[in-house]
Amino acid sequence: MQLKPSFRLTIILLLFGLTYLAIHLSQAVRDVPILKPLSQFPTQIGEWKVVSSKTLSQPTIDMLGVNDYIEYNYASGNGTVVNLYVSYFSSIGVTGGYHSPRNCLPGGGWGIAELSTVRLQPQSAPSSIINSMIIQNGADRQITLYWFQNRGRIIYSEYWDKIYTVLDALFKQRRDGSFIRIMAPTREENIRETEELVKKFAEDVMVTLQDYLPGKEI
């Protein structure tokens, strides 16, 4: 259901107010280190193997305020390539914060063609709902899955992510969190097939990240 502009504005103002309170009332918020460096993240996940990686420039790292990150390109046996980006922040809003793909990815001829959610069902973790976005540029398409994996939660809603961040800052003295994005090129006739491959990869990534990201308890 589409939110009315006035209601959306009310939510945004409420979030800003809660964020302000969290920052000024929770002076004891802790910097929570990552459990293991993301540089140790597996270069092979199932049939997927890393074929290349990307390093962010120092000005970009400083701008994002990210404490740890990886950006790997994995290829499967059938030639499908996915781009995995994981960023970790020890204290969101202090060291840095997320940039929404809805705002960052469109550009250079690319636009959002479809925005929805999908359910992941990892074998060794509870099912979770994440974001699914298809961007297009002419005949080219890219499938993008993304979510927030924060303090033991899998969150797809940017609004709820902010609300939980404020509540955890107030009651747990924590604002650590991570953002995960997976992208894969595709063609219009192969969109659903590619999406299923990317969903399976995302399920494996989600489970693997549990060994790296701080959970509900620290």
Coordinates of N, CA and C in Angstrom, one line a residue:
M1 N 0.8 -1.2 0.0 CA 0.0 0.0 0.0 C 0.9 1.2 0.0
Q2 N 0.6 2.2 -0.9 CA 1.4 3.4 -1.0 C 1.0 4.4 0.1
L3 N 2.1 4.9 0.8 CA 1.9 5.8 1.9 C 1.5 7.2 1.3
K4 N 0.6 7.9 2.0 CA 0.3 9.3 1.6 C 1.5 10.2 1.9
P5 N 1.8 11.2 1.0 CA 2.9 12.1 1.3 C 2.9 12.7 2.7
S6 N 1.8 13.1 3.2 CA 1.7 13.7 4.5 C 2.1 12.7 5.6
F7 N 1.6 11.4 5.4 CA 1.9 10.4 6.4 C 3.4 10.0 6.4
R8 N 3.9 10.0 5.1 CA 5.4 9.7 5.0 C 6.2 10.8 5.6
L9 N 5.8 12.0 5.5 CA 6.5 13.1 6.1 C 6.5 13.0 7.6
T10 N 5.3 12.7 8.1 CA 5.2 12.5 9.6 C 6.1 11.4 10.1
I11 N 6.2 10.3 9.4 CA 7.1 9.3 9.8 C 8.6 9.7 9.8
I12 N 8.9 10.5 8.7 CA 10.3 11.0 8.6 C 10.7 11.9 9.7
L13 N 9.7 12.8 10.0 CA 10.0 13.8 11.1 C 10.1 13.0 12.4
L14 N 9.2 12.0 12.6 CA 9.3 11.2 13.9 C 10.6 10.5 14.0
L15 N 11.1 10.0 12.9 CA 12.4 9.3 12.9 C 13.6 10.3 13.2
F16 N 13.5 11.5 12.6 CA 14.5 12.4 12.9 C 14.5 12.8 14.4
G17 N 13.3 13.0 15.0 CA 13.2 13.3 16.4 C 13.7 12.2 17.3
L18 N 13.4 10.9 16.9 CA 13.9 9.8 17.7 C 15.4 9.7 17.6
T19 N 15.9 9.9 16.4 CA 17.4 9.9 16.2 C 18.0 10.9 17.1
Y20 N 17.5 12.1 17.1 CA 18.1 13.2 17.9 C 18.1 12.8 19.4
L21 N 17.0 12.3 19.8 CA 16.9 11.8 21.2 C 17.9 10.7 21.5
A22 N 18.1 9.8 20.6 CA 19.0 8.7 20.8 C 20.4 9.2 20.9
I23 N 20.8 10.1 20.0 CA 22.1 10.6 20.0 C 22.4 11.4 21.3
H24 N 21.5 12.2 21.8 CA 21.7 13.1 22.9 C 21.4 12.4 24.3
L25 N 20.6 11.4 24.3 CA 20.3 10.7 25.6 C 21.1 9.5 25.8
S26 N 21.7 8.9 24.8 CA 22.4 7.7 25.0 C 23.9 7.9 24.8
Q27 N 24.5 8.6 25.7 CA 25.9 9.0 25.6 C 26.8 7.8 25.7
A28 N 26.3 6.7 26.2 CA 27.2 5.5 26.5 C 27.1 4.5 25.3
V29 N 26.6 4.9 24.2 CA 26.6 4.0 23.0 C 28.0 3.5 22.7
R30 N 28.1 2.2 22.5 CA 29.4 1.5 22.3 C 29.7 1.4 20.9
D31 N 31.0 1.5 20.6 CA 31.5 1.0 19.3 C 31.6 -0.5 19.4
V32 N 30.9 -1.2 18.5 CA 31.0 -2.7 18.6 C 31.8 -3.2 17.4
P33 N 32.9 -3.8 17.7 CA 33.8 -4.3 16.6 C 33.2 -5.5 15.9
I34 N 33.5 -5.6 14.7 CA 33.1 -6.8 13.9 C 33.7 -8.1 14.5
L35 N 33.0 -9.2 14.4 CA 33.5 -10.4 15.0 C 34.8 -10.9 14.3
K36 N 34.7 -10.9 13.0 CA 35.9 -11.3 12.1 C 36.0 -10.3 11.0
P37 N 37.2 -10.0 10.6 CA 37.4 -9.0 9.5 C 36.7 -9.6 8.2
L38 N 36.1 -8.7 7.4 CA 35.4 -9.2 6.2 C 36.4 -9.6 5.2
S39 N 37.7 -9.3 5.3 CA 38.7 -9.8 4.4 C 38.9 -11.3 4.5
Q40 N 38.3 -11.9 5.6 CA 38.4 -13.3 5.7 C 37.1 -14.0 5.2
F41 N 36.2 -13.2 4.6 CA 35.0 -13.8 4.0 C 35.3 -14.7 2.9
P42 N 34.6 -15.9 2.8 CA 35.0 -16.9 1.9 C 35.0 -16.4 0.4
T43 N 36.0 -16.8 -0.3 CA 36.1 -16.5 -1.7 C 35.4 -17.6 -2.6
Q44 N 34.9 -18.6 -1.9 CA 34.0 -19.6 -2.6 C 32.8 -19.9 -1.7
I45 N 31.7 -19.7 -2.3 CA 30.4 -20.0 -1.6 C 29.6 -21.0 -2.4
G46 N 29.6 -22.3 -2.1 CA 29.0 -23.3 -2.9 C 29.7 -23.3 -4.3
E47 N 28.9 -23.2 -5.4 CA 29.6 -23.2 -6.7 C 30.1 -21.8 -7.1
W48 N 29.9 -20.8 -6.3 CA 30.3 -19.5 -6.6 C 31.7 -19.2 -6.2
K49 N 32.5 -18.6 -7.1 CA 33.9 -18.3 -6.8 C 34.2 -16.9 -7.1
V50 N 35.0 -16.3 -6.3 CA 35.4 -14.9 -6.5 C 36.3 -14.8 -7.8
V51 N 36.0 -13.9 -8.7 CA 36.8 -13.7 -9.9 C 37.4 -12.4 -9.9
S52 N 36.9 -11.4 -9.1 CA 37.6 -10.1 -9.0 C 37.0 -9.4 -7.8
S53 N 37.7 -8.3 -7.4 CA 37.2 -7.6 -6.2 C 37.4 -6.1 -6.5
K54 N 36.8 -5.3 -5.7 CA 36.9 -3.8 -5.9 C 37.3 -3.2 -4.6
T55 N 38.2 -2.2 -4.6 CA 38.6 -1.5 -3.5 C 38.1 0.0 -3.5
L56 N 37.5 0.4 -2.5 CA 37.0 1.8 -2.4 C 38.2 2.7 -2.2
S57 N 38.1 3.9 -2.7 CA 39.1 4.9 -2.5 C 39.0 5.4 -1.0
Q58 N 40.1 5.9 -0.5 CA 40.1 6.4 0.9 C 39.1 7.6 1.1
P59 N 39.0 8.5 0.1 CA 37.9 9.6 0.3 C 36.5 9.0 0.3
T60 N 36.3 7.9 -0.4 CA 34.9 7.3 -0.4 C 34.7 6.6 0.9
I61 N 35.7 5.9 1.4 CA 35.6 5.3 2.8 C 35.4 6.3 3.8
D62 N 36.1 7.4 3.8 CA 35.9 8.5 4.7 C 34.5 9.1 4.6
M63 N 34.0 9.2 3.4 CA 32.7 9.8 3.2 C 31.6 8.9 3.8
L64 N 31.7 7.6 3.5 CA 30.7 6.6 4.0 C 30.8 6.4 5.5
G65 N 32.1 6.5 6.0 CA 32.3 6.2 7.4 C 32.2 4.7 7.8
V66 N 32.5 3.9 6.8 CA 32.4 2.5 7.0 C 33.6 2.0 7.7
N67 N 33.4 1.0 8.6 CA 34.5 0.5 9.4 C 35.1 -0.8 8.8
D68 N 34.4 -1.5 8.0 CA 34.9 -2.7 7.3 C 33.9 -2.9 6.1
Y69 N 34.5 -3.5 5.0 CA 33.7 -3.7 3.8 C 34.4 -4.7 2.9
I70 N 33.6 -5.3 2.0 CA 34.1 -6.1 0.9 C 33.2 -5.8 -0.3
E71 N 33.8 -5.9 -1.5 CA 33.0 -5.9 -2.7 C 33.7 -6.9 -3.6
Y72 N 33.0 -8.0 -3.7 CA 33.6 -9.2 -4.5 C 32.6 -9.5 -5.7
N73 N 33.2 -9.9 -6.8 CA 32.4 -10.4 -7.9 C 32.6 -11.9 -7.9
Y74 N 31.5 -12.7 -7.8 CA 31.5 -14.1 -7.8 C 30.9 -14.6 -9.1
A75 N 31.5 -15.7 -9.6 CA 30.9 -16.3 -10.8 C 30.5 -17.8 -10.5
S76 N 29.4 -18.2 -11.1 CA 29.0 -19.6 -11.0 C 29.5 -20.4 -12.1
G77 N 29.2 -21.7 -12.0 CA 29.7 -22.6 -13.1 C 29.1 -22.3 -14.5
N78 N 27.9 -21.8 -14.5 CA 27.2 -21.5 -15.8 C 27.5 -20.1 -16.3
G79 N 28.5 -19.4 -15.6 CA 28.9 -18.1 -16.1 C 28.2 -16.9 -15.5
T80 N 27.1 -17.1 -14.7 CA 26.4 -16.0 -14.1 C 27.4 -15.3 -13.1
V81 N 27.4 -14.0 -13.1 CA 28.3 -13.2 -12.2 C 27.4 -12.4 -11.3
V82 N 27.7 -12.4 -10.0 CA 27.0 -11.5 -9.0 C 28.0 -10.7 -8.3
N83 N 27.6 -9.5 -8.0 CA 28.4 -8.5 -7.2 C 27.9 -8.5 -5.8
L84 N 28.8 -8.8 -4.8 CA 28.4 -8.7 -3.4 C 29.1 -7.6 -2.8
Y85 N 28.3 -6.7 -2.1 CA 28.9 -5.6 -1.3 C 28.4 -5.7 0.1
V86 N 29.3 -5.8 1.1 CA 28.9 -5.8 2.5 C 29.7 -4.7 3.2
S87 N 28.9 -3.9 3.9 CA 29.6 -2.8 4.7 C 29.2 -2.9 6.1
Y88 N 30.1 -2.6 7.0 CA 29.9 -2.7 8.5 C 30.2 -1.4 9.2
F89 N 29.3 -1.0 10.1 CA 29.5 0.2 10.8 C 29.4 -0.1 12.3
S90 N 30.5 0.3 13.0 CA 30.5 0.0 14.5 C 29.5 0.8 15.3
S91 N 29.1 2.0 14.7 CA 28.1 2.8 15.4 C 27.5 3.7 14.3
I92 N 26.3 3.3 13.8 CA 25.7 4.0 12.8 C 25.3 5.4 13.3
G93 N 25.5 6.4 12.4 CA 25.2 7.8 12.8 C 26.4 8.5 13.5
V94 N 27.4 7.7 13.9 CA 28.6 8.3 14.5 C 29.8 8.1 13.6
T95 N 30.0 6.8 13.3 CA 31.1 6.5 12.3 C 30.7 6.7 10.9
G96 N 29.4 6.6 10.6 CA 28.9 6.7 9.3 C 27.5 6.1 9.2
G97 N 27.0 5.9 8.0 CA 25.7 5.3 7.8 C 25.5 4.8 6.4
Y98 N 24.3 4.2 6.1 CA 24.0 3.6 4.9 C 23.6 4.7 3.8
H99 N 23.7 4.3 2.6 CA 23.2 5.0 1.4 C 22.2 4.1 0.7
S100 N 21.0 4.6 0.7 CA 19.9 3.7 0.1 C 20.2 3.5 -1.4
P101 N 20.1 2.2 -1.8 CA 20.2 1.9 -3.3 C 19.2 2.6 -4.1
R102 N 18.0 2.8 -3.5 CA 17.0 3.5 -4.2 C 17.4 4.9 -4.7
N103 N 18.3 5.5 -4.0 CA 18.8 6.8 -4.3 C 20.1 6.7 -5.1
C104 N 21.0 5.7 -4.7 CA 22.3 5.7 -5.3 C 22.4 5.0 -6.6
L105 N 21.7 3.9 -6.8 CA 21.8 3.1 -8.0 C 21.3 3.8 -9.3
P106 N 20.1 4.4 -9.3 CA 19.6 5.0 -10.5 C 20.6 6.2 -10.9
G107 N 20.8 6.3 -12.2 CA 21.7 7.3 -12.7 C 22.5 6.7 -13.9
G108 N 23.1 7.6 -14.7 CA 23.8 7.2 -15.8 C 23.0 6.4 -16.8
G109 N 21.7 6.8 -16.9 CA 20.8 6.0 -17.9 C 20.0 4.9 -17.2
W110 N 20.4 4.6 -16.0 CA 19.7 3.5 -15.3 C 18.5 4.1 -14.5
G111 N 17.5 3.3 -14.4 CA 16.3 3.7 -13.7 C 15.7 2.5 -13.0
I112 N 14.9 2.7 -12.0 CA 14.2 1.6 -11.3 C 13.0 1.1 -12.1
A113 N 13.0 -0.2 -12.5 CA 11.9 -0.7 -13.3 C 10.9 -1.4 -12.4
E114 N 11.4 -2.0 -11.3 CA 10.5 -2.8 -10.4 C 11.1 -2.8 -9.0
L115 N 10.2 -2.6 -8.0 CA 10.7 -2.6 -6.6 C 9.7 -3.5 -5.8
S116 N 10.2 -4.5 -5.1 CA 9.4 -5.4 -4.4 C 10.2 -6.0 -3.2
T117 N 9.6 -7.0 -2.6 CA 10.3 -7.8 -1.6 C 10.2 -9.3 -2.0
V118 N 11.2 -10.0 -1.5 CA 11.2 -11.5 -1.7 C 11.6 -12.1 -0.3
R119 N 11.2 -13.4 -0.2 CA 11.5 -14.1 1.0 C 12.6 -15.1 0.8
L120 N 13.6 -15.0 1.7 CA 14.7 -16.0 1.6 C 14.4 -17.0 2.7
Q121 N 14.8 -18.3 2.4 CA 14.6 -19.4 3.3 C 15.9 -20.2 3.5
P122 N 16.9 -19.6 4.2 CA 18.2 -20.3 4.4 C 17.9 -21.6 5.1
Q123 N 18.8 -22.6 4.9 CA 18.6 -23.9 5.5 C 18.8 -23.9 7.0
S124 N 19.8 -23.1 7.4 CA 20.1 -23.1 8.9 C 19.8 -21.7 9.5
A125 N 18.8 -21.0 9.1 CA 18.4 -19.8 9.7 C 16.9 -19.5 9.4
P126 N 16.3 -18.7 10.2 CA 14.9 -18.4 9.9 C 14.7 -17.7 8.6
S127 N 13.5 -17.9 8.0 CA 13.2 -17.2 6.8 C 13.2 -15.7 7.0
S128 N 13.5 -14.9 6.0 CA 13.6 -13.4 6.1 C 13.1 -12.8 4.8
I129 N 12.5 -11.6 5.0 CA 12.1 -10.8 3.8 C 13.1 -9.8 3.5
I130 N 13.5 -9.6 2.3 CA 14.5 -8.6 1.9 C 14.0 -7.9 0.7
N131 N 14.7 -6.8 0.3 CA 14.3 -6.0 -0.8 C 14.8 -6.6 -2.2
S132 N 14.0 -6.5 -3.2 CA 14.3 -6.8 -4.5 C 14.0 -5.7 -5.5
M133 N 15.0 -5.3 -6.3 CA 14.9 -4.2 -7.2 C 15.5 -4.6 -8.5
I134 N 14.7 -4.2 -9.6 CA 15.2 -4.4 -10.9 C 15.5 -3.0 -11.5
I135 N 16.7 -2.8 -12.0 CA 17.0 -1.5 -12.6 C 17.3 -1.8 -14.1
Q136 N 17.0 -0.8 -15.0 CA 17.2 -1.1 -16.4 C 17.8 0.1 -17.1
N137 N 18.5 -0.2 -18.2 CA 19.1 0.8 -19.0 C 18.9 0.3 -20.5
G138 N 17.9 0.7 -21.2 CA 17.6 0.1 -22.5 C 17.2 -1.3 -22.3
A139 N 17.9 -2.2 -23.0 CA 17.6 -3.6 -23.0 C 18.3 -4.3 -21.8
D140 N 19.2 -3.6 -21.1 CA 20.0 -4.2 -20.0 C 19.2 -4.1 -18.7
R141 N 19.3 -5.1 -17.9 CA 18.7 -5.2 -16.6 C 19.7 -5.6 -15.6
Q142 N 19.5 -5.2 -14.4 CA 20.2 -5.7 -13.2 C 19.3 -6.0 -12.1
I143 N 19.4 -7.2 -11.5 CA 18.6 -7.5 -10.3 C 19.5 -7.2 -9.1
T144 N 18.8 -6.5 -8.2 CA 19.5 -6.1 -6.9 C 18.7 -6.5 -5.7
L145 N 19.3 -7.3 -4.9 CA 18.8 -7.7 -3.6 C 19.5 -7.0 -2.5
Y146 N 18.8 -6.4 -1.5 CA 19.6 -5.8 -0.4 C 18.8 -5.8 0.9
W147 N 19.5 -5.8 2.0 CA 18.9 -5.8 3.3 C 19.9 -5.3 4.3
F148 N 19.4 -5.1 5.6 CA 20.2 -4.7 6.7 C 20.2 -5.8 7.7
Q149 N 21.4 -6.2 8.1 CA 21.6 -7.3 9.0 C 22.2 -6.7 10.3
N150 N 21.4 -6.4 11.3 CA 21.8 -5.5 12.4 C 21.4 -6.1 13.7
R151 N 22.3 -6.4 14.6 CA 22.1 -6.7 16.0 C 21.1 -7.9 16.1
G152 N 21.3 -8.9 15.3 CA 20.5 -10.1 15.3 C 19.3 -10.1 14.5
R153 N 19.0 -9.0 13.7 CA 17.8 -8.9 12.9 C 18.2 -8.8 11.4
I154 N 17.3 -9.3 10.6 CA 17.3 -9.1 9.2 C 16.1 -8.2 8.9
I155 N 16.5 -7.0 8.3 CA 15.5 -6.0 8.1 C 15.5 -5.5 6.7
Y156 N 14.3 -5.4 6.1 CA 14.2 -4.9 4.7 C 13.8 -3.4 4.7
S157 N 13.0 -3.0 5.7 CA 12.4 -1.6 5.7 C 13.4 -0.6 6.2
E158 N 13.7 0.4 5.5 CA 14.6 1.4 5.9 C 14.0 2.2 7.1
Y159 N 12.7 2.3 7.1 CA 12.0 3.0 8.3 C 12.2 2.2 9.5
W160 N 12.0 0.9 9.5 CA 12.1 0.0 10.6 C 13.6 -0.1 11.1
D161 N 14.5 -0.1 10.1 CA 15.9 -0.1 10.5 C 16.2 1.1 11.3
K162 N 15.8 2.2 11.0 CA 16.0 3.4 11.7 C 15.4 3.4 13.1
I163 N 14.1 2.9 13.2 CA 13.4 2.8 14.4 C 14.2 1.8 15.4
Y164 N 14.6 0.6 14.9 CA 15.3 -0.3 15.7 C 16.7 0.2 16.1
T165 N 17.3 1.0 15.3 CA 18.6 1.6 15.6 C 18.4 2.6 16.8
V166 N 17.4 3.4 16.7 CA 17.1 4.3 17.8 C 16.8 3.6 19.1
L167 N 15.9 2.6 19.1 CA 15.5 1.8 20.3 C 16.7 1.1 20.9
D168 N 17.6 0.5 20.0 CA 18.7 -0.3 20.5 C 19.8 0.7 21.1
A169 N 19.9 1.9 20.5 CA 20.8 2.9 21.1 C 20.3 3.3 22.5
L170 N 19.0 3.4 22.7 CA 18.5 3.9 24.0 C 18.5 2.7 25.0
F171 N 18.2 1.5 24.6 CA 18.1 0.5 25.6 C 19.2 -0.6 25.6
K172 N 20.0 -0.6 24.6 CA 21.1 -1.5 24.5 C 22.5 -0.8 24.4
Q173 N 22.4 0.5 24.2 CA 23.7 1.2 24.0 C 24.4 0.7 22.8
R174 N 23.7 0.3 21.7 CA 24.3 -0.2 20.5 C 23.7 0.5 19.3
R175 N 24.6 0.8 18.3 CA 24.1 1.3 17.0 C 24.9 0.6 15.9
D176 N 25.5 -0.5 16.1 CA 26.3 -1.2 15.1 C 25.3 -1.8 14.1
G177 N 25.8 -2.0 12.9 CA 24.9 -2.6 11.8 C 25.7 -2.8 10.5
S178 N 25.0 -3.5 9.6 CA 25.6 -3.8 8.3 C 24.6 -3.7 7.2
F179 N 25.1 -3.4 6.0 CA 24.2 -3.3 4.8 C 24.8 -4.3 3.8
I180 N 23.9 -5.1 3.2 CA 24.3 -6.1 2.2 C 23.5 -5.8 0.9
R181 N 24.3 -5.8 -0.2 CA 23.7 -5.7 -1.5 C 24.3 -6.7 -2.5
I182 N 23.4 -7.3 -3.2 CA 23.8 -8.3 -4.2 C 23.2 -7.9 -5.6
M183 N 24.1 -7.8 -6.6 CA 23.6 -7.4 -7.9 C 24.0 -8.4 -9.0
A184 N 23.2 -8.6 -10.0 CA 23.5 -9.5 -11.1 C 22.9 -9.0 -12.4
P185 N 23.7 -8.9 -13.5 CA 23.1 -8.5 -14.8 C 22.2 -9.6 -15.3
T186 N 21.2 -9.2 -16.1 CA 20.3 -10.1 -16.7 C 19.7 -9.5 -17.9
R187 N 18.9 -10.3 -18.6 CA 18.1 -9.8 -19.8 C 16.6 -10.0 -19.4
E188 N 15.8 -9.3 -20.1 CA 14.4 -9.3 -19.7 C 13.8 -10.7 -19.8
E189 N 14.2 -11.5 -20.7 CA 13.7 -12.9 -20.8 C 14.2 -13.8 -19.8
N190 N 15.3 -13.4 -19.0 CA 15.9 -14.3 -18.0 C 15.7 -13.7 -16.6
I191 N 14.9 -12.7 -16.4 CA 14.8 -12.1 -15.1 C 14.5 -13.0 -14.0
R192 N 13.5 -13.8 -14.1 CA 13.0 -14.7 -13.0 C 14.0 -15.8 -12.7
E193 N 14.6 -16.3 -13.8 CA 15.6 -17.4 -13.6 C 16.8 -16.8 -12.9
T194 N 17.3 -15.6 -13.3 CA 18.4 -15.0 -12.6 C 18.1 -14.7 -11.2
E195 N 16.9 -14.2 -10.9 CA 16.5 -13.9 -9.6 C 16.5 -15.1 -8.6
E196 N 16.1 -16.2 -9.1 CA 16.2 -17.4 -8.3 C 17.6 -17.8 -8.0
L197 N 18.5 -17.7 -8.9 CA 20.0 -17.9 -8.7 C 20.5 -17.0 -7.6
V198 N 20.2 -15.7 -7.8 CA 20.7 -14.7 -6.9 C 20.1 -14.9 -5.5
K199 N 18.8 -15.3 -5.4 CA 18.2 -15.6 -4.1 C 18.9 -16.7 -3.3
K200 N 19.3 -17.7 -4.0 CA 20.0 -18.9 -3.4 C 21.4 -18.4 -2.9
F201 N 22.0 -17.6 -3.7 CA 23.3 -17.1 -3.3 C 23.2 -16.2 -2.1
A202 N 22.1 -15.4 -2.1 CA 21.9 -14.5 -0.9 C 21.6 -15.3 0.4
E203 N 20.9 -16.4 0.2 CA 20.6 -17.2 1.4 C 21.9 -17.7 2.0
D204 N 22.9 -18.2 1.2 CA 24.2 -18.6 1.6 C 25.0 -17.5 2.3
V205 N 24.9 -16.3 1.7 CA 25.6 -15.2 2.2 C 25.1 -14.8 3.6
M206 N 23.8 -14.8 3.7 CA 23.1 -14.4 4.9 C 23.6 -15.3 6.1
V207 N 23.6 -16.6 5.9 CA 24.0 -17.5 6.9 C 25.5 -17.3 7.2
T208 N 26.3 -17.2 6.2 CA 27.8 -17.1 6.4 C 28.1 -15.8 7.2
L209 N 27.4 -14.7 7.0 CA 27.7 -13.5 7.7 C 27.4 -13.6 9.2
Q210 N 26.7 -14.6 9.6 CA 26.4 -14.7 11.1 C 27.8 -14.9 11.8
D211 N 28.8 -15.4 11.2 CA 30.1 -15.6 11.8 C 30.9 -14.4 11.9
Y212 N 30.4 -13.3 11.2 CA 31.2 -12.1 11.1 C 30.5 -10.9 11.8
L213 N 29.2 -10.9 11.7 CA 28.5 -9.7 12.3 C 28.0 -9.9 13.7
P214 N 28.2 -9.0 14.6 CA 27.7 -9.1 15.9 C 26.2 -9.4 15.9
G215 N 25.7 -10.3 16.8 CA 24.3 -10.7 16.8 C 23.5 -9.9 17.9
K216 N 22.5 -10.5 18.3 CA 21.6 -9.9 19.3 C 22.3 -9.6 20.6
E217 N 23.1 -10.6 21.0 CA 23.9 -10.4 22.3 C 25.4 -10.4 21.9
I218 N 26.1 -9.6 22.7 CA 27.6 -9.5 22.5 C 28.2 -9.7 23.8

